[in-house]
Amino acid sequence: MNMMRKLCLTLIVLLSVLIVRSQDMSNSIEYSQLYIVGAATSAGWSDTNALEMSKINDGVFTWQGKLKGNEEFKFINTRGWYKNILSANPDVVVELSKNYDLDFYAAWDLNGKDWKFKMPETGDYCVTVDLNNMKMSVSKQSPQPQCPSKLYVTGSAVKDQIIELSDMHDVEFKGTITCVPGNIFLINTPVINANTTFYGPMYEDVDLTFGKGVASPLSVMEDGSKGWSVMAAGDYTLYVDKGRLTYQGRKFVPRKVLYIVGGCCELNWNYWDESNKRFIPNPNNAAELIWEGELRIGSQEEPDRFKILTAESWTEETFHPYISDALAEGITDARISGGDDLKWKIEKDGFYRLTFNTKTETLNAEYLGYQHDISHVDENNLASTGDITVETFNIHVSNGIIIVDTPSASDVTVRNLTGQTTASKTAHTSGAVTRPLENGIYLVTIGSKTVKILVN
């Protein structure tokens, strides 16, 4: 009877483990990761040491390294034996540059179809797997090209202009170019001559936007007849990592929102709260977003630093400076292509206006002063209703709307006492500047003159 109880308990424990294991297990293929494994690789048949392949696009992976001849290899979708990416046919000996069909099995038992690949001889190879089309190919590993001192883009998509990419702090080459349908390629000289090296994609017939996360290697070409294709006209930004000589191209689309987060922000490193953290679009420039508010040196982690998120998430793309602790004053370059998790730094508490240009990827930081730093404001001018005349212009408040009349076209800005802009007009001469405002004191700046206005 005791033996029976022990057996029952053992079976219950095993069943519980299997249930939990099955609940945690997805049967779907994963397009974010892939590993190469087998006796042909340096990792052998260890799933925990299986060699990670580089993701160069959604579902597309590449790996370069040594494969032993006449030894087997296959692919796994996770570091485990449950999700297998296998040959669709048995006993395949790979020929270079030929596409081979793949099968996906989410199972422990492969029913005799654990079919693998072999290379005919030992060598350095480049393996490419496309999980979207379930294809694999192998080519000889190309020598890693040397990073040039300068890099230029040209081709029919830029009407054969030769445009120099900027060297961004010796980290990467970057540039935003306006394209028409056609092709582009990269060169290392300002004019094409006998000494020119031509750079293009590792694969033929790929669009400029193919390659994510600056993970797609550049390849040396014989000439500029191939390169990347540009299917849709528009502005594109190119990034070339100088250390790895890899590239990324993306079509410029104005962003709707960004988020500031950091130790100097209202609630430190939170992005999930209701604090003032959201950049809003600049109505006068679709490429710009603006944040205004208080930054104050805190007491927690990285108390005087901040960075900029593209979404309320730690895993999405992040803008940060190229240089560690770049001072948040004036215009600084911003990086979105990876690298170290660097931050901007403030040196003084107060109110700031941050203008981020998503096309040029630059941050313009303006210090607006302390909340009560309005010594330049005429204390005797405080209007609530009716008219107030200051020098040559007239301000009128009616039903919460600020109306300004000036003898000549002037720039008018209305801010609250925290420094946030509530309205602005350029070349304004007469009429309403704001919509109905909440009760409070506002600073109205006309040209170089600022006055306080009470709305109640």
Coordinates of C-alpha atoms in Angstrom, one line a residue:
M1 CA 0.0 0.0 0.0
N2 CA 2.9 2.4 0.9
M3 CA 4.5 1.6 -2.5
M4 CA 1.3 2.4 -4.2
R5 CA 1.0 5.7 -2.4
K6 CA 4.6 6.6 -3.4
L7 CA 3.9 5.7 -7.0
C8 CA 0.8 7.8 -7.1
L9 CA 2.6 10.7 -5.6
T10 CA 5.4 10.4 -8.1
L11 CA 2.9 10.3 -11.0
I12 CA 1.1 13.4 -9.6
V13 CA 4.3 15.3 -9.3
L14 CA 5.4 14.3 -12.9
L15 CA 2.0 15.2 -14.2
S16 CA 2.1 18.6 -12.5
V17 CA 5.5 19.4 -14.0
L18 CA 4.3 18.4 -17.5
I19 CA 1.2 20.5 -17.2
V20 CA 3.3 23.6 -16.1
R21 CA 5.8 22.9 -18.8
S22 CA 3.1 22.7 -21.5
Q23 CA 1.4 25.9 -20.2
D24 CA 4.7 27.8 -20.6
M25 CA 5.3 26.4 -24.1
S26 CA 4.2 28.0 -27.3
N27 CA 3.9 25.9 -30.4
S28 CA 4.4 28.9 -32.7
I29 CA 7.5 29.7 -34.6
E30 CA 9.4 32.7 -33.3
Y31 CA 10.8 35.3 -35.7
S32 CA 13.0 37.2 -33.2
Q33 CA 15.7 34.6 -32.5
L34 CA 17.4 31.6 -34.1
Y35 CA 20.4 29.4 -33.2
I36 CA 22.6 27.1 -35.2
V37 CA 23.7 23.9 -33.5
G38 CA 25.3 20.5 -34.4
A39 CA 28.6 18.6 -34.6
A40 CA 29.6 20.9 -37.5
T41 CA 29.7 23.9 -35.2
S42 CA 32.0 24.8 -32.3
A43 CA 29.1 24.4 -29.9
G44 CA 28.5 20.8 -30.8
W45 CA 25.1 19.4 -29.8
S46 CA 24.8 21.5 -26.7
D47 CA 21.5 23.4 -26.9
T48 CA 22.5 25.8 -24.1
N49 CA 25.7 26.7 -26.0
A50 CA 24.1 26.8 -29.5
L51 CA 25.4 29.7 -31.5
E52 CA 23.1 32.7 -31.8
M53 CA 22.4 33.9 -35.4
S54 CA 22.2 37.7 -36.1
K55 CA 18.7 39.0 -36.9
I56 CA 19.0 41.3 -39.9
N57 CA 15.2 41.6 -40.5
D58 CA 12.0 40.2 -39.2
G59 CA 12.4 36.5 -39.5
V60 CA 15.7 36.7 -41.4
F61 CA 19.0 35.6 -39.8
T62 CA 22.6 35.2 -40.7
W63 CA 25.6 33.6 -39.1
Q64 CA 29.3 33.6 -40.2
G65 CA 31.9 31.1 -39.0
K66 CA 33.5 27.7 -39.4
L67 CA 31.6 24.6 -40.3
K68 CA 33.2 21.2 -40.2
G69 CA 32.9 19.1 -43.4
N70 CA 30.7 15.9 -43.4
E71 CA 29.3 16.9 -39.9
E72 CA 25.6 17.7 -39.3
F73 CA 24.0 20.9 -38.3
K74 CA 20.4 22.2 -37.9
F75 CA 18.6 25.2 -36.3
I76 CA 16.6 25.6 -33.1
N77 CA 14.2 28.4 -32.4
T78 CA 14.9 28.5 -28.7
R79 CA 17.7 27.2 -26.5
G80 CA 16.1 23.8 -26.2
W81 CA 15.1 20.9 -28.3
Y82 CA 11.3 21.6 -28.6
K83 CA 11.3 24.0 -31.5
N84 CA 13.4 22.6 -34.4
I85 CA 14.1 24.2 -37.8
L86 CA 15.1 21.2 -40.0
S87 CA 15.8 20.3 -43.5
A88 CA 12.7 19.4 -45.4
N89 CA 14.6 16.5 -47.0
P90 CA 16.9 13.8 -45.6
D91 CA 20.7 13.6 -46.1
V92 CA 21.2 17.0 -47.7
V93 CA 24.8 17.9 -48.6
V94 CA 24.8 21.7 -49.2
E95 CA 25.8 23.3 -52.4
L96 CA 26.9 27.0 -52.1
S97 CA 24.3 29.7 -53.0
K98 CA 21.5 27.2 -53.5
N99 CA 18.2 27.6 -51.6
Y100 CA 17.0 24.7 -49.4
D101 CA 13.6 24.1 -48.0
L102 CA 13.1 24.1 -44.2
D103 CA 10.4 22.5 -41.9
F104 CA 9.4 23.6 -38.5
Y105 CA 8.5 21.1 -35.7
A106 CA 7.3 22.1 -32.3
A107 CA 7.6 18.7 -30.7
W108 CA 10.0 16.5 -28.6
D109 CA 9.5 13.5 -30.9
L110 CA 10.3 14.3 -34.5
N111 CA 9.0 10.9 -35.7
G112 CA 12.2 10.1 -37.6
K113 CA 12.3 13.4 -39.5
D114 CA 15.2 15.0 -37.6
W115 CA 16.8 15.8 -40.9
K116 CA 20.0 17.9 -40.9
F117 CA 22.4 19.5 -43.3
K118 CA 26.1 18.8 -44.1
M119 CA 28.8 20.8 -45.8
P120 CA 31.0 18.8 -48.1
E121 CA 34.2 20.2 -46.7
T122 CA 35.4 22.3 -43.7
G123 CA 35.5 26.0 -44.3
D124 CA 34.4 29.5 -43.3
Y125 CA 30.8 30.0 -44.4
C126 CA 27.9 32.5 -44.2
V127 CA 24.6 30.8 -43.4
T128 CA 21.3 32.7 -44.1
V129 CA 17.9 31.5 -42.9
D130 CA 14.7 33.2 -43.9
L131 CA 11.9 31.9 -41.7
N132 CA 9.3 33.9 -43.7
N133 CA 9.8 31.7 -46.7
M134 CA 11.4 28.8 -44.8
K135 CA 14.5 28.8 -46.9
M136 CA 18.2 28.4 -46.1
S137 CA 21.4 29.1 -48.2
V138 CA 25.1 28.9 -47.5
S139 CA 27.8 31.0 -49.2
K140 CA 31.5 31.4 -48.7
Q141 CA 32.2 33.9 -45.9
S142 CA 33.4 37.2 -47.4
P143 CA 36.4 39.0 -46.0
Q144 CA 35.4 41.8 -43.7
P145 CA 36.0 45.1 -45.5
Q146 CA 37.9 47.8 -43.8
C147 CA 36.1 50.9 -42.6
P148 CA 36.8 53.9 -44.9
S149 CA 37.8 57.3 -43.5
K150 CA 34.9 58.9 -45.4
L151 CA 31.7 57.5 -46.9
Y152 CA 29.5 58.8 -49.7
V153 CA 26.1 57.8 -51.1
T154 CA 25.3 58.0 -54.8
G155 CA 23.1 56.3 -57.4
S156 CA 20.1 56.9 -59.6
A157 CA 17.8 57.4 -56.6
V158 CA 19.7 60.5 -55.6
K159 CA 20.0 61.6 -59.3
D160 CA 23.7 60.5 -59.3
Q161 CA 24.7 63.2 -56.8
I162 CA 27.6 62.2 -54.5
I163 CA 26.5 63.0 -51.0
E164 CA 28.9 62.7 -48.0
L165 CA 27.6 61.0 -44.9
S166 CA 28.4 62.7 -41.6
D167 CA 30.9 61.1 -39.3
M168 CA 28.9 61.1 -36.0
H169 CA 31.5 61.3 -33.2
D170 CA 33.6 58.4 -34.7
V171 CA 30.7 56.1 -33.9
E172 CA 28.8 55.9 -37.2
F173 CA 28.3 57.5 -40.5
K174 CA 24.8 59.0 -40.9
G175 CA 22.9 61.0 -43.3
T176 CA 19.3 61.8 -44.4
I177 CA 18.8 61.9 -48.2
T178 CA 15.9 62.6 -50.5
C179 CA 15.3 59.8 -52.9
V180 CA 13.3 59.1 -56.0
P181 CA 12.7 55.5 -57.2
G182 CA 16.0 53.9 -58.3
N183 CA 19.0 52.5 -56.6
I184 CA 21.8 53.8 -54.3
F185 CA 25.2 52.5 -53.3
L186 CA 28.1 53.7 -51.1
I187 CA 31.6 54.7 -52.1
N188 CA 34.7 55.8 -50.2
T189 CA 35.8 58.6 -52.5
P190 CA 34.2 62.0 -53.4
V191 CA 34.4 61.1 -57.1
I192 CA 34.3 57.7 -58.7
N193 CA 37.8 56.7 -60.0
A194 CA 40.2 53.8 -60.2
N195 CA 40.7 53.9 -56.4
T196 CA 37.0 53.8 -55.5
T197 CA 35.6 51.0 -53.4
F198 CA 31.9 50.2 -53.9
Y199 CA 29.8 49.1 -50.9
G200 CA 26.3 47.6 -51.0
P201 CA 24.1 45.0 -49.3
M202 CA 25.1 41.5 -48.6
Y203 CA 22.1 40.2 -50.6
E204 CA 21.0 41.1 -54.1
D205 CA 17.7 42.9 -54.9
V206 CA 16.9 44.2 -51.4
D207 CA 15.2 47.4 -50.6
L208 CA 17.1 50.1 -48.8
T209 CA 14.9 49.6 -45.7
F210 CA 15.9 45.9 -45.5
G211 CA 18.0 45.3 -42.4
K212 CA 16.9 46.2 -38.9
G213 CA 18.9 47.3 -35.9
V214 CA 22.1 48.1 -37.9
A215 CA 22.7 44.4 -38.2
S216 CA 23.1 43.9 -41.9
P217 CA 26.7 43.7 -43.0
L218 CA 28.1 45.8 -45.9
S219 CA 29.6 44.0 -48.8
V220 CA 32.2 45.1 -51.3
M221 CA 30.9 45.2 -54.9
E222 CA 32.6 45.2 -58.2
D223 CA 30.8 48.4 -59.2
G224 CA 27.6 50.4 -58.5
S225 CA 25.3 48.5 -60.8
K226 CA 23.4 46.8 -58.0
G227 CA 23.3 48.3 -54.5
W228 CA 20.0 48.9 -52.7
S229 CA 16.7 49.5 -54.5
V230 CA 14.5 52.4 -53.5
M231 CA 10.9 51.6 -54.3
A232 CA 9.1 54.7 -52.8
A233 CA 10.2 58.3 -53.1
G234 CA 10.9 60.2 -49.9
D235 CA 13.5 61.0 -47.3
Y236 CA 15.6 58.1 -46.0
T237 CA 18.2 58.0 -43.2
L238 CA 21.3 55.8 -43.5
Y239 CA 23.3 54.6 -40.6
V240 CA 26.7 52.8 -41.0
D241 CA 28.3 51.4 -37.9
K242 CA 32.0 52.2 -38.1
G243 CA 33.2 49.4 -35.9
R244 CA 31.2 46.5 -37.4
L245 CA 30.7 48.1 -40.9
T246 CA 27.0 47.2 -40.8
Y247 CA 24.2 49.3 -42.1
Q248 CA 20.5 50.3 -41.6
G249 CA 18.3 52.4 -43.8
R250 CA 14.9 53.7 -42.8
K251 CA 12.3 55.8 -44.5
F252 CA 11.6 59.0 -42.5
V253 CA 8.1 59.3 -41.0
P254 CA 7.4 62.1 -38.6
R255 CA 6.9 60.8 -35.1
K256 CA 3.7 61.6 -33.2
V257 CA 5.1 61.4 -29.7
L258 CA 8.3 60.9 -27.6
Y259 CA 8.8 60.6 -23.9
I260 CA 11.4 62.0 -21.5
V261 CA 12.5 59.8 -18.6
G262 CA 15.3 60.2 -16.2
G263 CA 16.6 60.8 -12.6
C264 CA 16.0 64.6 -13.1
C265 CA 12.4 64.2 -14.2
E266 CA 9.2 64.7 -12.1
L267 CA 9.0 61.0 -11.1
N268 CA 12.5 59.9 -11.8
W269 CA 12.7 56.9 -14.2
N270 CA 9.0 56.2 -14.4
Y271 CA 7.4 56.1 -17.8
W272 CA 4.1 54.6 -16.8
D273 CA 2.8 57.4 -14.6
E274 CA 0.8 60.6 -15.4
S275 CA 3.7 63.0 -14.9
N276 CA 4.7 65.6 -17.5
K277 CA 6.8 63.4 -19.8
R278 CA 5.2 63.6 -23.2
F279 CA 6.7 65.5 -26.2
I280 CA 4.0 67.1 -28.4
P281 CA 4.2 67.9 -32.1
N282 CA 5.3 71.3 -33.2
P283 CA 2.5 72.7 -35.3
N284 CA 4.9 74.8 -37.3
N285 CA 7.3 71.9 -38.1
A286 CA 6.2 68.3 -38.7
A287 CA 9.6 66.9 -37.9
E288 CA 9.8 68.5 -34.5
L289 CA 8.3 67.6 -31.1
I290 CA 8.5 69.8 -28.0
W291 CA 8.6 69.2 -24.3
E292 CA 8.5 71.9 -21.7
G293 CA 8.7 71.5 -18.0
E294 CA 10.9 71.3 -14.9
L295 CA 14.0 69.3 -14.6
R296 CA 15.6 69.1 -11.1
I297 CA 18.6 67.2 -9.9
G298 CA 17.2 64.4 -7.8
S299 CA 18.5 62.0 -5.2
Q300 CA 18.0 58.6 -6.8
E301 CA 19.8 56.7 -9.6
E302 CA 21.5 59.0 -12.2
P303 CA 19.8 62.0 -10.6
D304 CA 20.9 64.6 -13.2
R305 CA 20.4 62.6 -16.4
F306 CA 17.7 61.8 -18.9
K307 CA 17.1 60.1 -22.2
I308 CA 14.2 60.0 -24.6
L309 CA 11.9 57.0 -25.3
T310 CA 10.0 56.4 -28.5
A311 CA 7.3 54.5 -26.6
E312 CA 6.3 53.8 -23.0
S313 CA 8.5 50.8 -22.9
W314 CA 12.1 49.9 -22.1
T315 CA 12.4 47.5 -25.0
E316 CA 11.5 49.9 -27.9
E317 CA 14.0 52.2 -29.6
T318 CA 15.6 54.9 -27.5
F319 CA 17.2 58.2 -28.4
H320 CA 20.3 59.0 -26.5
P321 CA 23.5 61.1 -27.1
Y322 CA 26.6 59.9 -28.8
I323 CA 28.7 61.3 -26.0
S324 CA 28.4 60.2 -22.3
D325 CA 26.8 62.9 -20.1
A326 CA 26.3 65.3 -23.0
L327 CA 25.2 68.7 -21.5
A328 CA 21.6 69.5 -22.2
E329 CA 22.3 73.0 -23.5
G330 CA 22.1 74.1 -27.1
I331 CA 22.0 71.6 -30.0
T332 CA 23.3 68.0 -29.5
D333 CA 23.3 65.0 -31.8
A334 CA 21.0 62.1 -30.8
R335 CA 21.5 58.4 -31.6
I336 CA 18.8 55.8 -32.2
S337 CA 20.9 53.0 -33.8
G338 CA 21.9 51.2 -30.6
G339 CA 25.2 51.6 -28.7
D340 CA 25.7 52.2 -25.0
D341 CA 22.9 53.5 -22.9
L342 CA 24.2 57.1 -22.6
K343 CA 22.2 60.0 -21.2
W344 CA 22.0 63.8 -21.4
K345 CA 22.9 65.7 -18.2
I346 CA 21.6 68.9 -16.6
E347 CA 23.8 71.1 -14.4
K348 CA 21.1 73.3 -12.8
D349 CA 17.5 73.0 -11.7
G350 CA 14.8 74.9 -13.6
F351 CA 12.4 74.9 -16.5
Y352 CA 13.5 73.7 -19.9
R353 CA 12.2 73.6 -23.5
L354 CA 13.4 70.5 -25.3
T355 CA 12.9 70.6 -29.1
F356 CA 13.6 67.2 -30.8
N357 CA 14.0 67.1 -34.6
T358 CA 13.2 63.5 -35.6
K359 CA 14.5 64.1 -39.2
T360 CA 17.9 65.5 -38.3
E361 CA 17.9 63.5 -35.0
T362 CA 19.1 66.5 -32.9
L363 CA 18.0 67.8 -29.5
N364 CA 17.8 71.6 -28.9
A365 CA 17.7 72.2 -25.1
E366 CA 16.8 75.7 -23.9
Y367 CA 17.0 76.7 -20.2
L368 CA 14.0 78.9 -19.3
G369 CA 15.0 79.7 -15.8
Y370 CA 13.4 79.1 -12.4
Q371 CA 9.7 79.2 -11.8
H372 CA 9.9 82.6 -10.1
D373 CA 12.7 83.9 -12.3
I374 CA 10.6 86.6 -14.0
S375 CA 12.7 89.6 -13.0
H376 CA 12.5 90.8 -16.7
V377 CA 8.7 91.1 -16.4
D378 CA 7.1 94.4 -15.8
E379 CA 5.5 93.9 -12.3
N380 CA 3.2 97.0 -12.8
N381 CA 1.5 95.5 -15.8
L382 CA -1.0 92.9 -14.7
A383 CA -4.2 92.8 -16.7
S384 CA -7.3 90.7 -16.1
T385 CA -10.0 92.2 -18.3
G386 CA -10.0 95.3 -20.5
D387 CA -7.0 96.7 -22.2
I388 CA -3.4 97.1 -21.2
T389 CA -1.0 99.1 -23.3
V390 CA 2.7 98.5 -23.1
E391 CA 5.0 100.6 -25.3
T392 CA 3.4 100.3 -28.8
F393 CA 1.3 97.2 -28.4
N394 CA -2.1 96.5 -26.8
I395 CA -3.2 93.4 -24.9
H396 CA -6.8 92.6 -24.3
V397 CA -8.3 89.6 -22.3
S398 CA -11.8 88.6 -23.1
N399 CA -13.5 85.4 -21.9
G400 CA -10.1 83.8 -21.2
I401 CA -8.8 84.7 -24.7
I402 CA -5.6 86.8 -25.0
I403 CA -5.9 89.3 -27.9
V404 CA -2.8 91.2 -29.0
D405 CA -2.6 94.2 -31.4
T406 CA 0.8 95.4 -32.6
P407 CA 1.7 98.2 -35.0
S408 CA 3.9 95.8 -37.0
A409 CA 4.3 92.1 -37.5
S410 CA 5.8 90.5 -34.3
D411 CA 6.4 87.1 -32.9
V412 CA 4.0 86.5 -29.9
T413 CA 4.4 83.7 -27.4
V414 CA 2.2 82.9 -24.4
R415 CA 3.6 80.7 -21.5
N416 CA 2.3 79.7 -18.1
L417 CA 4.5 80.3 -15.0
T418 CA 6.1 76.8 -15.4
G419 CA 7.5 77.9 -18.8
Q420 CA 5.2 75.8 -20.9
T421 CA 4.1 77.4 -24.2
T422 CA 0.3 77.6 -24.4
A423 CA 0.2 79.5 -27.7
S424 CA 2.5 81.2 -30.2
K425 CA 2.1 83.3 -33.4
T426 CA 4.6 84.4 -35.9
A427 CA 4.4 87.7 -37.8
H428 CA 1.3 88.5 -35.8
T429 CA -0.4 92.0 -36.1
S430 CA -3.9 91.8 -34.7
G431 CA -6.4 89.4 -33.2
A432 CA -6.6 86.4 -30.8
V433 CA -3.4 84.6 -29.9
T434 CA -4.9 81.9 -27.7
R435 CA -8.0 79.8 -27.2
P436 CA -9.9 80.2 -23.9
L437 CA -7.3 79.6 -21.1
E438 CA -7.7 78.3 -17.6
N439 CA -7.6 80.9 -14.8
G440 CA -4.1 81.8 -13.9
I441 CA -1.1 84.1 -14.6
Y442 CA 0.5 83.9 -18.0
L443 CA 3.6 85.5 -19.5
V444 CA 3.1 87.2 -22.9
T445 CA 6.2 87.8 -24.9
I446 CA 6.0 90.2 -27.9
G447 CA 9.4 90.6 -29.5
S448 CA 11.8 91.1 -26.6
K449 CA 9.2 92.5 -24.2
T450 CA 7.4 90.3 -21.6
V451 CA 4.4 91.1 -19.4
K452 CA 2.3 89.2 -16.9
I453 CA -1.4 88.7 -17.7
L454 CA -4.0 87.5 -15.3
V455 CA -6.8 85.4 -16.7
N456 CA -9.8 84.9 -14.4

